[in-house]
PDB file of C-alpha atoms in Angstrom:
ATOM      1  CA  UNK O   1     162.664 155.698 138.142  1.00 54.00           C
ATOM      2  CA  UNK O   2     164.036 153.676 140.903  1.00 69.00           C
ATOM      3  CA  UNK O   3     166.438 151.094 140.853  1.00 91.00           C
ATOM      4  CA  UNK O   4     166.715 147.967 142.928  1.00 95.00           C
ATOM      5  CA  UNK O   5     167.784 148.415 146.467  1.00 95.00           C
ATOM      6  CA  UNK O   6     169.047 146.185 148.648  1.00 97.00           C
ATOM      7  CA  UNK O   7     169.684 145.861 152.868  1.00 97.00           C
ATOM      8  CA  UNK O   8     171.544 145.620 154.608  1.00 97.00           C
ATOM      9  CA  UNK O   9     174.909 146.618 152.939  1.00 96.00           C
ATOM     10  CA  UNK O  10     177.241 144.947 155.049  1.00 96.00           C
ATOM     11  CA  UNK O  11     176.468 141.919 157.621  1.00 96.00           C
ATOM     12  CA  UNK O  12     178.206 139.539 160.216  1.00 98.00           C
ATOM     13  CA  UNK O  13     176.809 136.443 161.308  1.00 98.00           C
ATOM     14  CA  UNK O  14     177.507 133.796 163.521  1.00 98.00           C
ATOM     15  CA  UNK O  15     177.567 130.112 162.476  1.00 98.00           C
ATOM     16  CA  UNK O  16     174.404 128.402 163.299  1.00 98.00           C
ATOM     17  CA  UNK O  17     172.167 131.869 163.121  1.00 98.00           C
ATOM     18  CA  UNK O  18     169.560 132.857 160.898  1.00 98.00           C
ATOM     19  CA  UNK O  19     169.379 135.925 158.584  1.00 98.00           C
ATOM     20  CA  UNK O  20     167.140 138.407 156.379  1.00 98.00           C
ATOM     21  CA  UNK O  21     167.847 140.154 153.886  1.00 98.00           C
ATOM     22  CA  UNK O  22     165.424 142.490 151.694  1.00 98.00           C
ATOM     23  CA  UNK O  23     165.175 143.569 147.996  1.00 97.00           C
ATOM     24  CA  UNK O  24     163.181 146.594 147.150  1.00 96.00           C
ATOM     25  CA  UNK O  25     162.488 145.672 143.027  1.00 93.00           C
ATOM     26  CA  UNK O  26     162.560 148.578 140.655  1.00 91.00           C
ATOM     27  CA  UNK O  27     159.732 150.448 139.674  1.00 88.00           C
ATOM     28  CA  UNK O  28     157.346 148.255 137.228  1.00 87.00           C
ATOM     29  CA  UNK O  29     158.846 145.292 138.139  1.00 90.00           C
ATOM     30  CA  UNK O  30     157.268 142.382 138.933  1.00 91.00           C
ATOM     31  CA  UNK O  31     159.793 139.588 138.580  1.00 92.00           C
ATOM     32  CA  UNK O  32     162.563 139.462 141.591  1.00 94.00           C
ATOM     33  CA  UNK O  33     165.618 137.023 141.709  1.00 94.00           C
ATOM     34  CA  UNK O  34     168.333 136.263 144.198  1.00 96.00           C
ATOM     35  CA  UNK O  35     171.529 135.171 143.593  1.00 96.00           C
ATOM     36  CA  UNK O  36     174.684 134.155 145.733  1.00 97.00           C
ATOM     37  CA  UNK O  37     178.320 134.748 144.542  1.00 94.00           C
ATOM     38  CA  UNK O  38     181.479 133.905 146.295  1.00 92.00           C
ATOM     39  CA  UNK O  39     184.600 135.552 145.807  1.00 88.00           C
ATOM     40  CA  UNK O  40     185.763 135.229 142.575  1.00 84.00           C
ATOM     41  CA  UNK O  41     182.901 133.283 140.668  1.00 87.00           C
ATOM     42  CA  UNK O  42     180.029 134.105 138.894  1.00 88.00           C
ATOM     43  CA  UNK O  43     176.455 134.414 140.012  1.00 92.00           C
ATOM     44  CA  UNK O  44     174.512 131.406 141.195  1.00 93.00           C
ATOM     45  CA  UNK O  45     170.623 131.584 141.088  1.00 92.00           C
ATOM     46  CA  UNK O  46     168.843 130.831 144.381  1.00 96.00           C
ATOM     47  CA  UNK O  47     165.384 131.133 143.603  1.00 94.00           C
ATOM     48  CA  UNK O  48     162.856 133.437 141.606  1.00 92.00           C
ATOM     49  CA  UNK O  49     159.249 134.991 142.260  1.00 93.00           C
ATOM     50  CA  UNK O  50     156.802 136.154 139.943  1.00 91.00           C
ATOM     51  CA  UNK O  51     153.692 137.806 141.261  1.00 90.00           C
ATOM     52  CA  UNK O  52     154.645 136.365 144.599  1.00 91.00           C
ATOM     53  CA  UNK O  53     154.785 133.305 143.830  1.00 92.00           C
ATOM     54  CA  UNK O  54     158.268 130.994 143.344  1.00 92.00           C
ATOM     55  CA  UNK O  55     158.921 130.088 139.673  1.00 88.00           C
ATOM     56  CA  UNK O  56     161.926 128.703 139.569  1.00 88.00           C
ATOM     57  CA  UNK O  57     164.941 127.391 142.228  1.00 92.00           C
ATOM     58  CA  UNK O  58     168.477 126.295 141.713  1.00 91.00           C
ATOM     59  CA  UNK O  59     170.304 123.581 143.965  1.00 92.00           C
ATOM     60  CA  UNK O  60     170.213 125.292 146.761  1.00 96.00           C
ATOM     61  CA  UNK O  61     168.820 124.031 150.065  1.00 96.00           C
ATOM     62  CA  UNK O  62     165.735 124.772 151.979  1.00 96.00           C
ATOM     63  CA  UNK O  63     167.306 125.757 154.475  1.00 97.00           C
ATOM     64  CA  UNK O  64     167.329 129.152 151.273  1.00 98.00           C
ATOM     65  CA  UNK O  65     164.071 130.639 151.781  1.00 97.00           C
ATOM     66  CA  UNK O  66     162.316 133.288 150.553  1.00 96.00           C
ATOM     67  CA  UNK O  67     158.815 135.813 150.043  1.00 95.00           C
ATOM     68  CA  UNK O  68     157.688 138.220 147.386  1.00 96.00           C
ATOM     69  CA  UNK O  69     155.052 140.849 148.817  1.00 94.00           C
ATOM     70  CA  UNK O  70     152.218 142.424 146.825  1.00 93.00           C
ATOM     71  CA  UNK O  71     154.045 145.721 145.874  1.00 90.00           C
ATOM     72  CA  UNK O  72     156.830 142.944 144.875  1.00 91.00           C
ATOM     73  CA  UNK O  73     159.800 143.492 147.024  1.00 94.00           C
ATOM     74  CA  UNK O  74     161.367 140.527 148.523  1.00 96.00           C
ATOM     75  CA  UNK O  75     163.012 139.027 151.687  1.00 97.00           C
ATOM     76  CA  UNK O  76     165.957 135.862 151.400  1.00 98.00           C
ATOM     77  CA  UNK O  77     165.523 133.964 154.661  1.00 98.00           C
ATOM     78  CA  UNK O  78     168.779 131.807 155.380  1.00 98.00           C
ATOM     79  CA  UNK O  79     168.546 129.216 158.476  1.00 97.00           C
ATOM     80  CA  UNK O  80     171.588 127.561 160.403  1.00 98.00           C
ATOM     81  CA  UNK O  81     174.030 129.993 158.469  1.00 98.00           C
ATOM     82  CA  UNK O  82     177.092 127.605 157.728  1.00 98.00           C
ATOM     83  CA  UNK O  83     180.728 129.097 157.129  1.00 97.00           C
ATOM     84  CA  UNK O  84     180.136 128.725 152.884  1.00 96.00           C
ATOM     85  CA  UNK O  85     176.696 130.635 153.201  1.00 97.00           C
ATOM     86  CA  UNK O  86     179.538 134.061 153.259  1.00 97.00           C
ATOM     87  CA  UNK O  87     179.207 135.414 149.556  1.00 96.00           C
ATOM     88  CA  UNK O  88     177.646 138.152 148.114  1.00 96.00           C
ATOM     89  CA  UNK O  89     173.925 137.965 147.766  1.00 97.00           C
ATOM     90  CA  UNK O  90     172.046 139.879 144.749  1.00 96.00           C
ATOM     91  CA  UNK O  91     168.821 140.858 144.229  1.00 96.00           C
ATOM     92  CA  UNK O  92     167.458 141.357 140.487  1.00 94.00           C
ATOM     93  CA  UNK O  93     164.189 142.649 138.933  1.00 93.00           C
ATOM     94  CA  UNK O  94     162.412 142.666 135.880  1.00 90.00           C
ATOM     95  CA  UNK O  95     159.217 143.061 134.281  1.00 87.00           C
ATOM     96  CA  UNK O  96     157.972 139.551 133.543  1.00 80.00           C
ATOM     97  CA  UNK O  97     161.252 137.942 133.250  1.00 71.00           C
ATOM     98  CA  UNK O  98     161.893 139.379 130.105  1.00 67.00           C
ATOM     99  CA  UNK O  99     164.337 142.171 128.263  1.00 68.00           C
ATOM    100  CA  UNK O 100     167.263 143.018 131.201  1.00 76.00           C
ATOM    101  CA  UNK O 101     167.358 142.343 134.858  1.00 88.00           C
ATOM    102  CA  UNK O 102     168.517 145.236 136.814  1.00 91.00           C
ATOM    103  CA  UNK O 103     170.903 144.298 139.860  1.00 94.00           C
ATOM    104  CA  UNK O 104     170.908 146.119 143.160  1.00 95.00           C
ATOM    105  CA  UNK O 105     174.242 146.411 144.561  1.00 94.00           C
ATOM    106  CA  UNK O 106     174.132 143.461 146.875  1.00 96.00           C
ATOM    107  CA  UNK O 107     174.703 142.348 150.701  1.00 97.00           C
ATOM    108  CA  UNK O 108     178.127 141.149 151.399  1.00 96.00           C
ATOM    109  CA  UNK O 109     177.186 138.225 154.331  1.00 97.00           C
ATOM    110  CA  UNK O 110     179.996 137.219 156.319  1.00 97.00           C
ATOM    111  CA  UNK O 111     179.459 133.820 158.519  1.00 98.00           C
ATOM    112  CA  UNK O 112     182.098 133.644 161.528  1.00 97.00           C
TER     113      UNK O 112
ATOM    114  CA  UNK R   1     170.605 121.757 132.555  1.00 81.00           C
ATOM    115  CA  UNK R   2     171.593 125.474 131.497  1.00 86.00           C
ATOM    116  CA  UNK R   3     175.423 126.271 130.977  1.00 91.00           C
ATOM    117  CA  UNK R   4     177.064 128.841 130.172  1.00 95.00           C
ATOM    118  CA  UNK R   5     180.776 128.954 129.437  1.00 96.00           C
ATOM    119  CA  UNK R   6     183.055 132.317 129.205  1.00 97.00           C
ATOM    120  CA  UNK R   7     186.749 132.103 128.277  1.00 97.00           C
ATOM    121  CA  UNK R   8     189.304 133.468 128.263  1.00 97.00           C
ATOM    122  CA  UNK R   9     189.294 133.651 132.214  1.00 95.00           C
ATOM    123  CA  UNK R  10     191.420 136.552 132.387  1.00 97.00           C
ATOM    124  CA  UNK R  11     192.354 138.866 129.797  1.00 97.00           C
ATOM    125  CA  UNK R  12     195.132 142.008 129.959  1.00 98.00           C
ATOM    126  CA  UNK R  13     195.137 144.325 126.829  1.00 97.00           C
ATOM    127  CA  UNK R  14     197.106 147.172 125.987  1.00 97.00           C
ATOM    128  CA  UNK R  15     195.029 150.464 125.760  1.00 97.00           C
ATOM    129  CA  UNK R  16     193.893 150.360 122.187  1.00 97.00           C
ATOM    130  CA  UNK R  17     194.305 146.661 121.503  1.00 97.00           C
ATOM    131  CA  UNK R  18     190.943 145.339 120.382  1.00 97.00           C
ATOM    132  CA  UNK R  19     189.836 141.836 121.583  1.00 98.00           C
ATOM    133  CA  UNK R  20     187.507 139.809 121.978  1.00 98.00           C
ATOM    134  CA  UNK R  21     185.394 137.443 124.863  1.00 98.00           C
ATOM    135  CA  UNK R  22     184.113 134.088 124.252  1.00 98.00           C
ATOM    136  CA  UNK R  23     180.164 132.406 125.698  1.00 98.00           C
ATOM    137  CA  UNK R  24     178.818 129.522 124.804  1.00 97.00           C
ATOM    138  CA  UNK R  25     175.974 128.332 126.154  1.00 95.00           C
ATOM    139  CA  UNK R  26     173.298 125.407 126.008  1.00 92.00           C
ATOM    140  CA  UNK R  27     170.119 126.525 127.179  1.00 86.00           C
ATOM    141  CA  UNK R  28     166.657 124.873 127.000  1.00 84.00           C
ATOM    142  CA  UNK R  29     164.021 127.334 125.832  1.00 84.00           C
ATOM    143  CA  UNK R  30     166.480 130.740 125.592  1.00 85.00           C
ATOM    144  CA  UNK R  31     164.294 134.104 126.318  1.00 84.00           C
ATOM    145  CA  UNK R  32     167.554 135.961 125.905  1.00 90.00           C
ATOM    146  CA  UNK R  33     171.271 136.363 125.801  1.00 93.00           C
ATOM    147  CA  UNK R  34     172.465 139.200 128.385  1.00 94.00           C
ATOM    148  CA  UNK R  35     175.607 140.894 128.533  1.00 96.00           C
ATOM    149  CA  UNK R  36     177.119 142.098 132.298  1.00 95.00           C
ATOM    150  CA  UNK R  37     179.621 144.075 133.476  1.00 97.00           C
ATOM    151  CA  UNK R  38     180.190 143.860 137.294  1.00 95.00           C
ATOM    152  CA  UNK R  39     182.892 146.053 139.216  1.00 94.00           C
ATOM    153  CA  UNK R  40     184.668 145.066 142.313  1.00 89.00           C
ATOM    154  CA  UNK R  41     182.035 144.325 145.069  1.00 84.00           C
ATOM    155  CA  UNK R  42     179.206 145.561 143.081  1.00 89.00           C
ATOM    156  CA  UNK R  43     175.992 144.195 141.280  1.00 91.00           C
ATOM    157  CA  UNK R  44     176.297 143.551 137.844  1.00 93.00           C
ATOM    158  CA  UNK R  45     176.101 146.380 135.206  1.00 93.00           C
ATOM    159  CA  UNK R  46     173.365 145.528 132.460  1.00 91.00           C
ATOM    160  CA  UNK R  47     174.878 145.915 129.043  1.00 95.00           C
ATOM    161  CA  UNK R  48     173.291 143.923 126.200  1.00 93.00           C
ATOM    162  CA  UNK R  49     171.029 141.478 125.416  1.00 92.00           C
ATOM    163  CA  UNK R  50     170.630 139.382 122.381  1.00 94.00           C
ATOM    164  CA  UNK R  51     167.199 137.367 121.006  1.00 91.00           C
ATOM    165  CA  UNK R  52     167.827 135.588 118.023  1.00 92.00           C
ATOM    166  CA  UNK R  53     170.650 134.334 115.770  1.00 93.00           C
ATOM    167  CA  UNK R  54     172.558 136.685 113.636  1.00 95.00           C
ATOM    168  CA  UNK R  55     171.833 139.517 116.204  1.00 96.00           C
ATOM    169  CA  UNK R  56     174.018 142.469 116.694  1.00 97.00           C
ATOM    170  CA  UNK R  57     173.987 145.250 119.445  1.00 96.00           C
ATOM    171  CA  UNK R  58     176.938 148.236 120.099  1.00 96.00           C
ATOM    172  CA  UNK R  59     177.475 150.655 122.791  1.00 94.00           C
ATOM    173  CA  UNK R  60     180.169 152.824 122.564  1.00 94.00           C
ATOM    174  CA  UNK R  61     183.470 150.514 122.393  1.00 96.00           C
ATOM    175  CA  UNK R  62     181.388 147.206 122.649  1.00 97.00           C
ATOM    176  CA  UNK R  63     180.240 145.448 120.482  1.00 98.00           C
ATOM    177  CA  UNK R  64     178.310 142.027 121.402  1.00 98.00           C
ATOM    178  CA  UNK R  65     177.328 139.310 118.832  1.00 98.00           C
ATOM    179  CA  UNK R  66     174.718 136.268 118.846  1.00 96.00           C
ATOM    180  CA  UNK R  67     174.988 132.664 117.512  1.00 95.00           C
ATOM    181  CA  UNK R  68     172.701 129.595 117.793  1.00 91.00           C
ATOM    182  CA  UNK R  69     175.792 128.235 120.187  1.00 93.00           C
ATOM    183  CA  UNK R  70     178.012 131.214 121.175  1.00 96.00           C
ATOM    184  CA  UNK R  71     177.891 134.800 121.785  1.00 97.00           C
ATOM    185  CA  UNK R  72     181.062 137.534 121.661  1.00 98.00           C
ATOM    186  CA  UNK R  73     181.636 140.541 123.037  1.00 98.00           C
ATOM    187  CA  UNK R  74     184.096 143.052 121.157  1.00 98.00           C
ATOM    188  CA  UNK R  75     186.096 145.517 123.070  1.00 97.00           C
ATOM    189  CA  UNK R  76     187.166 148.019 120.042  1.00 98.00           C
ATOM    190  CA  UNK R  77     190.406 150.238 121.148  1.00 97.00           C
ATOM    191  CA  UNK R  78     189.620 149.665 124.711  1.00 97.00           C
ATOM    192  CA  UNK R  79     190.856 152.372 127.543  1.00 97.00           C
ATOM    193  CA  UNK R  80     191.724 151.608 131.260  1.00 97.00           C
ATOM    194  CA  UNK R  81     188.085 152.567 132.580  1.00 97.00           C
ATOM    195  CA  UNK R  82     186.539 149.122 130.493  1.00 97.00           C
ATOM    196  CA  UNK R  83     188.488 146.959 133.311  1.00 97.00           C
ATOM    197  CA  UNK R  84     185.897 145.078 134.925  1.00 97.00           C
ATOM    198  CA  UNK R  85     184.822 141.566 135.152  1.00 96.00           C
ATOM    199  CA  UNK R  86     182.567 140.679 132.017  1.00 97.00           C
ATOM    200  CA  UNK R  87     179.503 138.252 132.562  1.00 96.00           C
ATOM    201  CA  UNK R  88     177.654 136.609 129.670  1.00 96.00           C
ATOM    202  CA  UNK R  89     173.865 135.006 131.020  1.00 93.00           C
ATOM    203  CA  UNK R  90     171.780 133.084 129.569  1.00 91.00           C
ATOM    204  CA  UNK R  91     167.692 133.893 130.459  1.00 86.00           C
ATOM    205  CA  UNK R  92     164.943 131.242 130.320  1.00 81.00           C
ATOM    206  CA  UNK R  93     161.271 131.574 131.862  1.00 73.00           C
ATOM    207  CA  UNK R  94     162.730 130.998 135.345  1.00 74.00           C
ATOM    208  CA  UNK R  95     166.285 131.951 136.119  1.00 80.00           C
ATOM    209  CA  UNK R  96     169.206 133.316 135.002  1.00 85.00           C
ATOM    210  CA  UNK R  97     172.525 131.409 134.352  1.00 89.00           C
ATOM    211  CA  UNK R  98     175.671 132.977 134.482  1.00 92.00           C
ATOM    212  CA  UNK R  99     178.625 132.275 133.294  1.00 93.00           C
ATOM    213  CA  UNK R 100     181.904 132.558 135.420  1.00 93.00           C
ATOM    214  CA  UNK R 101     182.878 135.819 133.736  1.00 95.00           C
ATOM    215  CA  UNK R 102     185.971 137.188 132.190  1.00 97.00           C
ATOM    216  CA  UNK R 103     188.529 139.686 134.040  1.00 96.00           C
ATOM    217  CA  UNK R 104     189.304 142.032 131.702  1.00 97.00           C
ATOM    218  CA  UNK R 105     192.486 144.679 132.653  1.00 98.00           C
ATOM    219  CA  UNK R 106     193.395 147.671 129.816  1.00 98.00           C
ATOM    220  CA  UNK R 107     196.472 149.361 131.130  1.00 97.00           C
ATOM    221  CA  UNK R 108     197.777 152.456 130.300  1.00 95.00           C
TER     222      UNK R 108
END
């Protein structure tokens, strides 16, 4: 059983560019969620999909996109990066939502 | 809207002095009561979770409890290797809500 991977690792942006990053869920899962955390604070919750389709979103703006495919991995699209947007982003799965979401190990975006 | 509130912030122990870590949450329409633990620059680590009232759960020198307002995690004669930020979540049907975490540092 596979856990949730996440890529890239490591990235630098420049203000005012646009970024992907992509979530691989864990095996059985069908339930992905993203999350941003900046240094020093606790996960915030971006959005959620659930059999490809978005279920839930926190305050975040649109400019926060994202895309669940059929075998239910998922992409986070950010737009006109802005200097706060650096943070550690975190992909979770589960099966329906339910019992424990497994974390991947995150993308550490840095906006210059 | 959810909240979730962890105290203390940060917490140093002794190796071997048992403590314990505060949640307390208000959540509309709880699924579930999750226990983290995330390392430096890492995801988060899934411990626990909790259902209902009254609930109880252990692994190894934790220990994490469940009321209809709080939740507590019990570090029993902890040892350097538990240091590691501690996050308490709250689940509903759509997202998880985290809680700021507590720093926890056992030394030697």
């Amino acid at each position: 059983e596979t856990g949730v991977t996440q890529s890239p690792t490591h990235l630098i942006k420049t203000r005012g560019q646009q970024v992907t990053l992509r979530c691989s869920s864990q095996s059985g899962h069908n339930t992905v969620s993203w999350y941003q955390q900046a240094l020093g604070q606790g996960p915030q919750f971006i959005f959620q999909y659930y059999r490809e389709e978005e279920n839930g979103r926190g305050n975040f703006p649109p400019r926060f996109s994202g895309l669940q495919f059929p075998n239910y991995s998922s992409e986070l699209n950010v737009n006109a990066l802005e200097l706060d947007d650096s943070a550690l982003y975190l992909c979770a799965s589960s099966f329906e939502g339910v019992n424990g979401y497994t974390f991947g190990s995150g993308t550490r975006l840095t906006v210059v | 809207e959810d909240q979730v509130t962890q105290s203390p912030e940060a917490l140093r122990l002794q190796e071997g002095e048992s403590s314990s870590l505060n949640c307390s949450y208000t959540v509309s329409g709880l699924r579930g009561l999750f226990w983290y633990r995330q390392d430096p620059g890492k995801g988060p680590e899934f411990l626990f979770t909790l259902y209902s009232a009254g609930e109880e759960k252990e692994k190894e020198r934790l220990k994490a409890t469940l009321t209809k307002k709080e939740s507590f995690l019990h570090i029993t004669a902890p040892k350097p290797e538990d240091s590691a930020t501690y996050l308490c979540v709250s689940g509903s049907a759509r997202q998880l809500t985290f809680g700021s975490g507590t720093q926890l540092t056992v030394l030697p």
